[in-house]
mmCIF file of C-alpha atoms in Angstrom:
data_model
loop_
_atom_site.group_PDB
_atom_site.id
_atom_site.type_symbol
_atom_site.label_atom_id
_atom_site.label_comp_id
_atom_site.label_asym_id
_atom_site.label_seq_id
_atom_site.Cartn_x
_atom_site.Cartn_y
_atom_site.Cartn_z
ATOM 1 C CA ALA A 1219 208.487 56.416 235.715
ATOM 2 C CA SER A 1220 212.577 56.920 236.568
ATOM 3 C CA LEU A 1221 214.414 57.843 234.528
ATOM 4 C CA ARG A 1222 216.447 54.560 234.100
ATOM 5 C CA GLU A 1223 212.599 53.542 232.643
ATOM 6 C CA ILE A 1224 212.619 56.171 230.227
ATOM 7 C CA VAL A 1225 216.172 55.648 228.679
ATOM 8 C CA LYS A 1226 216.021 51.316 228.894
ATOM 9 C CA THR A 1227 212.777 52.328 226.953
ATOM 10 C CA ALA A 1228 213.433 54.664 224.408
ATOM 11 C CA GLY A 1229 216.981 52.019 223.707
ATOM 12 C CA VAL A 1230 219.129 55.069 224.711
ATOM 13 C CA THR A 1231 221.761 55.863 227.448
ATOM 14 C CA THR A 1232 221.442 57.767 230.297
ATOM 15 C CA GLY A 1233 223.966 60.292 228.892
ATOM 16 C CA ALA A 1234 221.879 60.454 225.203
ATOM 17 C CA PHE A 1235 219.056 61.546 227.204
ATOM 18 C CA TYR A 1236 221.054 64.167 228.815
ATOM 19 C CA GLY A 1237 222.093 64.615 225.430
ATOM 20 C CA TYR A 1238 219.136 65.905 224.670
ATOM 21 C CA PHE A 1239 216.939 66.919 227.836
ATOM 22 C CA LYS A 1240 218.337 68.818 230.950
ATOM 23 C CA SER A 1241 215.720 67.039 233.062
ATOM 24 C CA LYS A 1242 212.601 64.492 233.060
ATOM 25 C CA GLU A 1243 210.866 67.627 233.074
ATOM 26 C CA ASP A 1244 212.351 68.733 230.343
ATOM 27 C CA LEU A 1245 211.513 65.950 228.501
ATOM 28 C CA PHE A 1246 207.867 65.902 229.376
ATOM 29 C CA ASP A 1247 207.287 70.001 228.911
ATOM 30 C CA ALA A 1248 208.574 68.708 225.373
ATOM 31 C CA LEU A 1249 205.762 65.928 225.250
ATOM 32 C CA VAL A 1250 203.293 68.853 226.193
ATOM 33 C CA LYS A 1251 203.498 72.250 226.042
ATOM 34 C CA GLU A 1252 202.530 72.793 222.536
ATOM 35 C CA HIS A 1253 199.614 70.735 223.145
ATOM 36 C CA TYR A 1254 198.532 72.835 226.547
ATOM 37 C CA GLU A 1255 199.643 76.213 225.366
ATOM 38 C CA TYR A 1256 197.027 75.629 221.753
ATOM 39 C CA ILE A 1257 194.386 74.463 223.757
ATOM 40 C CA LEU A 1258 194.585 77.580 226.293
ATOM 41 C CA GLY A 1259 194.901 80.132 223.251
ATOM 42 C CA VAL A 1260 192.083 78.732 221.661
ATOM 43 C CA TYR A 1261 189.990 79.130 224.216
ATOM 44 C CA ASP A 1262 191.547 82.905 224.667
ATOM 45 C CA SER A 1263 191.441 83.788 221.122
ATOM 46 C CA ILE A 1264 187.209 82.832 221.132
ATOM 47 C CA LEU A 1265 187.241 84.794 224.361
ATOM 48 C CA CYS A 1266 188.334 87.846 222.650
ATOM 49 C CA ASP A 1267 186.681 87.439 219.635
ATOM 50 C CA PHE A 1268 183.050 87.126 221.724
ATOM 51 C CA LYS A 1269 184.377 90.917 223.831
ATOM 52 C CA LYS A 1270 184.834 92.018 220.741
ATOM 53 C CA LEU A 1271 181.120 91.914 220.204
ATOM 54 C CA SER A 1272 178.244 94.570 221.174
ATOM 55 C CA ILE A 1273 176.427 93.157 224.556
ATOM 56 C CA GLU A 1274 173.214 92.219 222.273
ATOM 57 C CA ASP A 1275 175.742 90.357 219.723
ATOM 58 C CA GLN A 1276 177.202 88.218 223.110
ATOM 59 C CA ILE A 1277 173.991 87.837 223.982
ATOM 60 C CA THR A 1278 173.396 86.472 220.509
ATOM 61 C CA HIS A 1279 175.570 84.433 219.520
ATOM 62 C CA MET A 1280 176.997 83.459 223.037
ATOM 63 C CA ASP A 1281 175.909 79.537 222.518
ATOM 64 C CA ASP A 1282 177.223 79.772 218.761
ATOM 65 C CA TYR A 1283 180.860 80.921 220.346
ATOM 66 C CA SER A 1284 180.569 78.482 222.994
ATOM 67 C CA SER A 1285 179.960 76.057 220.033
ATOM 68 C CA ILE A 1286 182.887 77.401 217.805
ATOM 69 C CA GLY A 1287 185.279 76.922 220.574
ATOM 70 C CA PHE A 1288 184.393 73.519 221.550
ATOM 71 C CA LYS A 1289 184.243 72.404 218.229
ATOM 72 C CA LYS A 1290 187.732 73.546 217.782
ATOM 73 C CA MET A 1291 189.183 72.527 221.107
ATOM 74 C CA PHE A 1292 187.637 68.556 220.389
ATOM 75 C CA GLU A 1293 189.341 68.998 216.925
ATOM 76 C CA TYR A 1294 192.262 69.664 218.457
ATOM 77 C CA VAL A 1295 192.632 67.345 221.095
ATOM 78 C CA TRP A 1296 191.344 64.511 219.095
ATOM 79 C CA ASP A 1297 194.563 64.864 216.590
ATOM 80 C CA HIS A 1298 196.787 65.272 219.884
ATOM 81 C CA LYS A 1299 194.995 62.654 222.110
ATOM 82 C CA LEU A 1300 198.341 61.286 223.375
ATOM 83 C CA ALA A 1301 199.902 64.847 224.468
ATOM 84 C CA PHE A 1302 196.182 65.429 226.359
ATOM 85 C CA LYS A 1303 196.183 61.804 228.433
ATOM 86 C CA ILE A 1304 199.700 62.670 229.363
ATOM 87 C CA ILE A 1305 199.038 65.660 230.824
ATOM 88 C CA LEU A 1306 195.575 64.389 232.057
ATOM 89 C CA LYS A 1307 196.359 61.548 234.256
ATOM 90 C CA SER A 1308 200.677 61.846 234.032
ATOM 91 C CA SER A 1309 201.326 65.530 235.016
ATOM 92 C CA GLU A 1310 201.243 65.459 238.957
ATOM 93 C CA GLY A 1311 204.207 66.619 240.060
ATOM 94 C CA THR A 1312 204.573 69.490 236.874
ATOM 95 C CA LYS A 1313 203.230 72.837 236.088
ATOM 96 C CA TYR A 1314 200.605 70.802 234.044
ATOM 97 C CA GLU A 1315 198.595 69.224 236.931
ATOM 98 C CA ASN A 1316 196.353 72.017 237.422
ATOM 99 C CA PHE A 1317 195.154 71.831 233.253
ATOM 100 C CA LEU A 1318 191.799 71.282 233.828
ATOM 101 C CA ASP A 1319 191.831 73.772 237.015
ATOM 102 C CA GLU A 1320 193.258 76.297 235.242
ATOM 103 C CA ILE A 1321 190.906 76.320 232.297
ATOM 104 C CA ALA A 1322 187.952 75.887 234.374
ATOM 105 C CA LEU A 1323 188.869 78.913 236.331
ATOM 106 C CA LYS A 1324 189.306 81.442 233.161
ATOM 107 C CA ASP A 1325 185.295 80.288 231.618
ATOM 108 C CA ILE A 1326 184.838 80.995 236.289
ATOM 109 C CA ASP A 1327 186.307 84.758 235.187
ATOM 110 C CA ALA A 1328 184.592 85.279 231.804
ATOM 111 C CA THR A 1329 181.218 83.694 232.992
ATOM 112 C CA ASN A 1330 181.124 86.496 236.194
ATOM 113 C CA GLU A 1331 182.922 89.284 233.560
ATOM 114 C CA PHE A 1332 180.114 88.663 231.495
ATOM 115 C CA CYS A 1333 176.937 88.603 234.467
ATOM 116 C CA GLN A 1334 178.840 91.837 235.452
ATOM 117 C CA ILE A 1335 178.307 93.564 232.249
ATOM 118 C CA LEU A 1336 174.968 92.760 232.039
ATOM 119 C CA GLU A 1337 174.281 93.724 235.460
ATOM 120 C CA GLU A 1338 175.868 97.101 234.422
ATOM 121 C CA LYS A 1339 173.676 97.106 231.982
ATOM 122 C CA GLY A 1340 170.546 97.161 233.730
ATOM 123 C CA ARG A 1341 169.971 93.362 232.894
ATOM 124 C CA SER A 1342 168.449 90.891 235.230
ATOM 125 C CA VAL A 1343 170.579 87.872 235.944
ATOM 126 C CA GLU A 1344 170.261 84.712 237.773
ATOM 127 C CA ARG A 1345 173.642 84.376 239.358
ATOM 128 C CA ILE A 1346 174.318 80.824 240.891
ATOM 129 C CA GLU A 1347 176.030 80.153 244.201
ATOM 130 C CA PRO A 1348 180.236 80.221 243.655
ATOM 131 C CA LEU A 1349 180.475 76.420 244.853
ATOM 132 C CA ILE A 1350 177.930 74.818 241.924
ATOM 133 C CA GLU A 1351 179.862 77.529 239.423
ATOM 134 C CA GLN A 1352 183.217 76.089 239.929
ATOM 135 C CA ILE A 1353 181.634 71.985 240.514
ATOM 136 C CA VAL A 1354 179.361 72.864 236.899
ATOM 137 C CA ILE A 1355 182.113 74.577 235.361
ATOM 138 C CA SER A 1356 185.117 72.234 235.914
ATOM 139 C CA GLY A 1357 182.770 69.191 235.556
ATOM 140 C CA THR A 1358 181.804 70.651 232.174
ATOM 141 C CA PHE A 1359 185.545 70.301 231.228
ATOM 142 C CA SER A 1360 186.523 67.361 233.040
ATOM 143 C CA SER A 1361 183.280 65.493 230.786
ATOM 144 C CA PHE A 1362 184.596 67.288 227.494
ATOM 145 C CA PHE A 1363 188.320 65.468 227.794
ATOM 146 C CA SER A 1364 186.717 62.432 229.178
ATOM 147 C CA LEU A 1365 184.481 61.736 226.071
ATOM 148 C CA ILE A 1366 187.527 62.788 223.769
ATOM 149 C CA LEU A 1367 189.989 60.580 225.593
ATOM 150 C CA LEU A 1368 187.598 57.759 225.729
ATOM 151 C CA ASP A 1369 188.700 54.718 222.879
ATOM 152 C CA ILE A 1370 185.502 55.114 220.601
ATOM 153 C CA PRO A 1371 184.960 56.085 216.923
ATOM 154 C CA LYS A 1372 185.126 60.002 215.990
ATOM 155 C CA ASP A 1373 181.635 60.157 215.228
ATOM 156 C CA GLN A 1374 180.557 58.914 218.687
ATOM 157 C CA ALA A 1375 182.523 61.442 220.150
ATOM 158 C CA GLU A 1376 181.213 63.714 218.479
ATOM 159 C CA LYS A 1377 177.489 63.204 219.185
ATOM 160 C CA GLY A 1378 178.283 62.984 222.727
ATOM 161 C CA LEU A 1379 179.763 66.123 222.726
ATOM 162 C CA SER A 1380 177.483 67.419 220.688
ATOM 163 C CA GLN A 1381 174.247 66.018 223.957
ATOM 164 C CA MET A 1382 177.071 66.904 226.238
ATOM 165 C CA PHE A 1383 176.696 70.657 225.828
ATOM 166 C CA GLN A 1384 173.205 70.703 224.683
ATOM 167 C CA PHE A 1385 172.679 69.748 228.130
ATOM 168 C CA TYR A 1386 175.409 72.028 229.675
ATOM 169 C CA ARG A 1387 173.582 75.252 228.037
ATOM 170 C CA GLY A 1388 170.148 74.164 228.966
ATOM 171 C CA GLY A 1389 171.535 74.728 232.622
ATOM 172 C CA TRP A 1390 173.173 77.613 231.969
ATOM 173 C CA ASN A 1391 170.078 78.940 229.711
#
């Protein structure tokens, strides 16, 4: 949107706009930064808690931690749909445009680190090709956000999330 369109829709003057924001980028940042950082923080927090477990507990409870993380992210994204619609559909040219790639890369790195630890402990790990890993993990997060941003009842989205989680987890297992 042009600045002219933004101030017209908001019912303010360009001068008033600049009294609050330095640029359209600052406005965009004000709309989404908190939500973007929160979701990445949830992911990091779950991963940090997971890494504190023994390797045996990590193996036993991996699904639990993934499920907890997805549920916590689901609740937050559901409650802040507009911000995530903006990030996912209108962030081209901003620092948020690669949001899905960023969170997928975090998961790829965590997955590879976990596999490496298992291998170092003498466990057999069947690794998938890096390209397939990237496609699957990116697809997981893309599906996750797409499901939540649909205009459907929350209970239907939660059921879909559960089914999606089972589908992807089955493949990883």
